[in-house]
CSV table of C-alpha atoms in Angstrom, one decimal:
chain,number,residue,atom,x,y,z
A,417,MET,CA,68.1,379.7,123.0
A,418,LEU,CA,68.4,376.2,122.6
A,419,ASP,CA,64.5,375.0,121.8
A,420,PHE,CA,64.6,371.4,123.1
A,421,VAL,CA,61.7,369.2,124.3
A,422,THR,CA,60.9,366.9,127.5
A,423,ILE,CA,60.0,363.7,128.4
A,424,LYS,CA,57.7,365.7,130.9
A,425,ASP,CA,56.6,368.2,128.3
A,426,VAL,CA,55.6,365.3,126.5
A,427,LYS,CA,53.2,362.9,129.4
A,428,SER,CA,52.2,367.5,130.4
A,429,ASN,CA,51.3,367.8,126.3
A,430,VAL,CA,49.6,364.0,126.6
A,431,GLY,CA,47.6,363.8,129.0
A,432,ALA,CA,46.1,367.5,129.1
A,433,TRP,CA,45.7,366.5,124.6
A,434,CYS,CA,43.4,363.1,126.5
A,435,ARG,CA,41.2,365.7,129.2
A,436,SER,CA,39.9,368.2,126.4
A,437,MET,CA,38.4,364.8,124.7
A,438,ARG,CA,37.7,363.5,127.4
A,439,LYS,CA,35.8,366.4,129.2
A,440,ALA,CA,34.8,367.8,125.1
A,441,GLU,CA,32.9,363.5,124.5
A,442,ARG,CA,30.8,365.0,127.9
A,443,LEU,CA,33.2,361.8,129.8
A,444,THR,CA,33.4,361.9,133.6
A,445,LYS,CA,36.7,359.8,133.8
A,446,GLN,CA,35.8,356.8,135.5
A,447,ASP,CA,33.5,357.1,132.4
A,448,LEU,CA,36.2,356.9,129.8
A,449,ALA,CA,37.9,353.9,132.5
A,450,GLU,CA,35.8,352.1,132.0
A,451,GLU,CA,35.6,352.3,128.3
A,452,LEU,CA,39.4,351.6,128.3
A,453,GLY,CA,39.3,348.3,131.1
A,454,LEU,CA,41.1,350.1,133.3
A,455,SER,CA,40.8,352.0,136.8
A,456,ARG,CA,39.9,356.1,137.1
A,457,PHE,CA,43.9,356.3,138.7
A,458,THR,CA,45.5,355.5,135.6
A,459,ILE,CA,43.2,358.0,133.6
A,460,ALA,CA,43.9,360.1,136.6
A,461,LYS,CA,47.7,359.7,136.9
A,462,LEU,CA,47.4,360.1,132.7
A,463,GLU,CA,46.0,363.8,132.7
A,464,ASN,CA,47.9,364.5,135.0
A,465,GLY,CA,51.3,363.5,133.3
A,466,GLU,CA,52.1,360.9,135.2
A,467,ASN,CA,53.5,357.8,133.9
A,468,PRO,CA,51.1,356.4,131.1
A,469,THR,CA,52.0,353.3,130.5
A,470,LEU,CA,52.7,352.5,126.2
A,471,GLU,CA,49.3,350.8,126.2
A,472,THR,CA,47.4,352.7,128.1
A,473,VAL,CA,48.0,356.0,125.9
A,474,LEU,CA,47.6,353.7,122.6
A,475,LYS,CA,44.2,352.7,124.4
A,476,VAL,CA,43.7,356.2,124.4
A,477,LEU,CA,44.7,357.2,120.9
A,478,GLN,CA,42.6,354.3,120.0
A,479,TYR,CA,39.2,355.4,121.9
A,480,PHE,CA,39.8,359.0,119.7
A,481,ASP,CA,40.0,357.6,116.8
A,482,LYS,CA,43.9,359.0,116.3
A,483,LEU,CA,45.7,355.6,116.9
A,484,LYS,CA,45.8,355.1,113.0
A,485,SER,CA,47.1,359.0,112.2
A,486,PHE,CA,49.5,357.7,115.0
A,487,ASN,CA,50.6,354.3,113.1
A,488,GLN,CA,51.1,356.5,110.1
A,489,PHE,CA,53.5,358.5,111.3
A,490,VAL,CA,55.2,355.8,112.6
A,491,LEU,CA,56.1,353.9,109.7
A,492,ASP,CA,56.8,357.3,108.0
A,493,GLU,CA,59.1,358.1,110.2
A,494,ASN,CA,60.3,354.8,109.9
A,495,GLU,CA,60.5,354.6,105.8
A,496,GLY,CA,63.0,357.7,106.7
A,497,LEU,CA,64.7,355.8,108.8
A,498,THR,CA,65.2,352.6,106.0
A,499,ASN,CA,64.6,354.3,103.0
A,500,SER,CA,68.7,357.2,103.9
A,501,LYS,CA,71.3,355.8,102.1
A,502,SER,CA,74.1,354.2,103.6
A,503,MET,CA,77.2,356.2,104.2
A,504,TYR,CA,79.3,351.8,104.5
């Protein structure tokens, strides 16, 4: 059995995470949108997994205090790539 993740899966999971975090903070879509300088429609699209922009995702990560850990993941992954030995 193949085990892989699609972009659609990730968009859906990010949207579900955003919705859960928003509800845990007792925020409406409008409240979150205003906090982030976005429209309610943008938040609704994100939560429905409908092609969020990188900027939108990063704003949401920052709002829910997850931007630092995401950035660290990217740095760690990049370090792993730059420290790997060349085959040449």
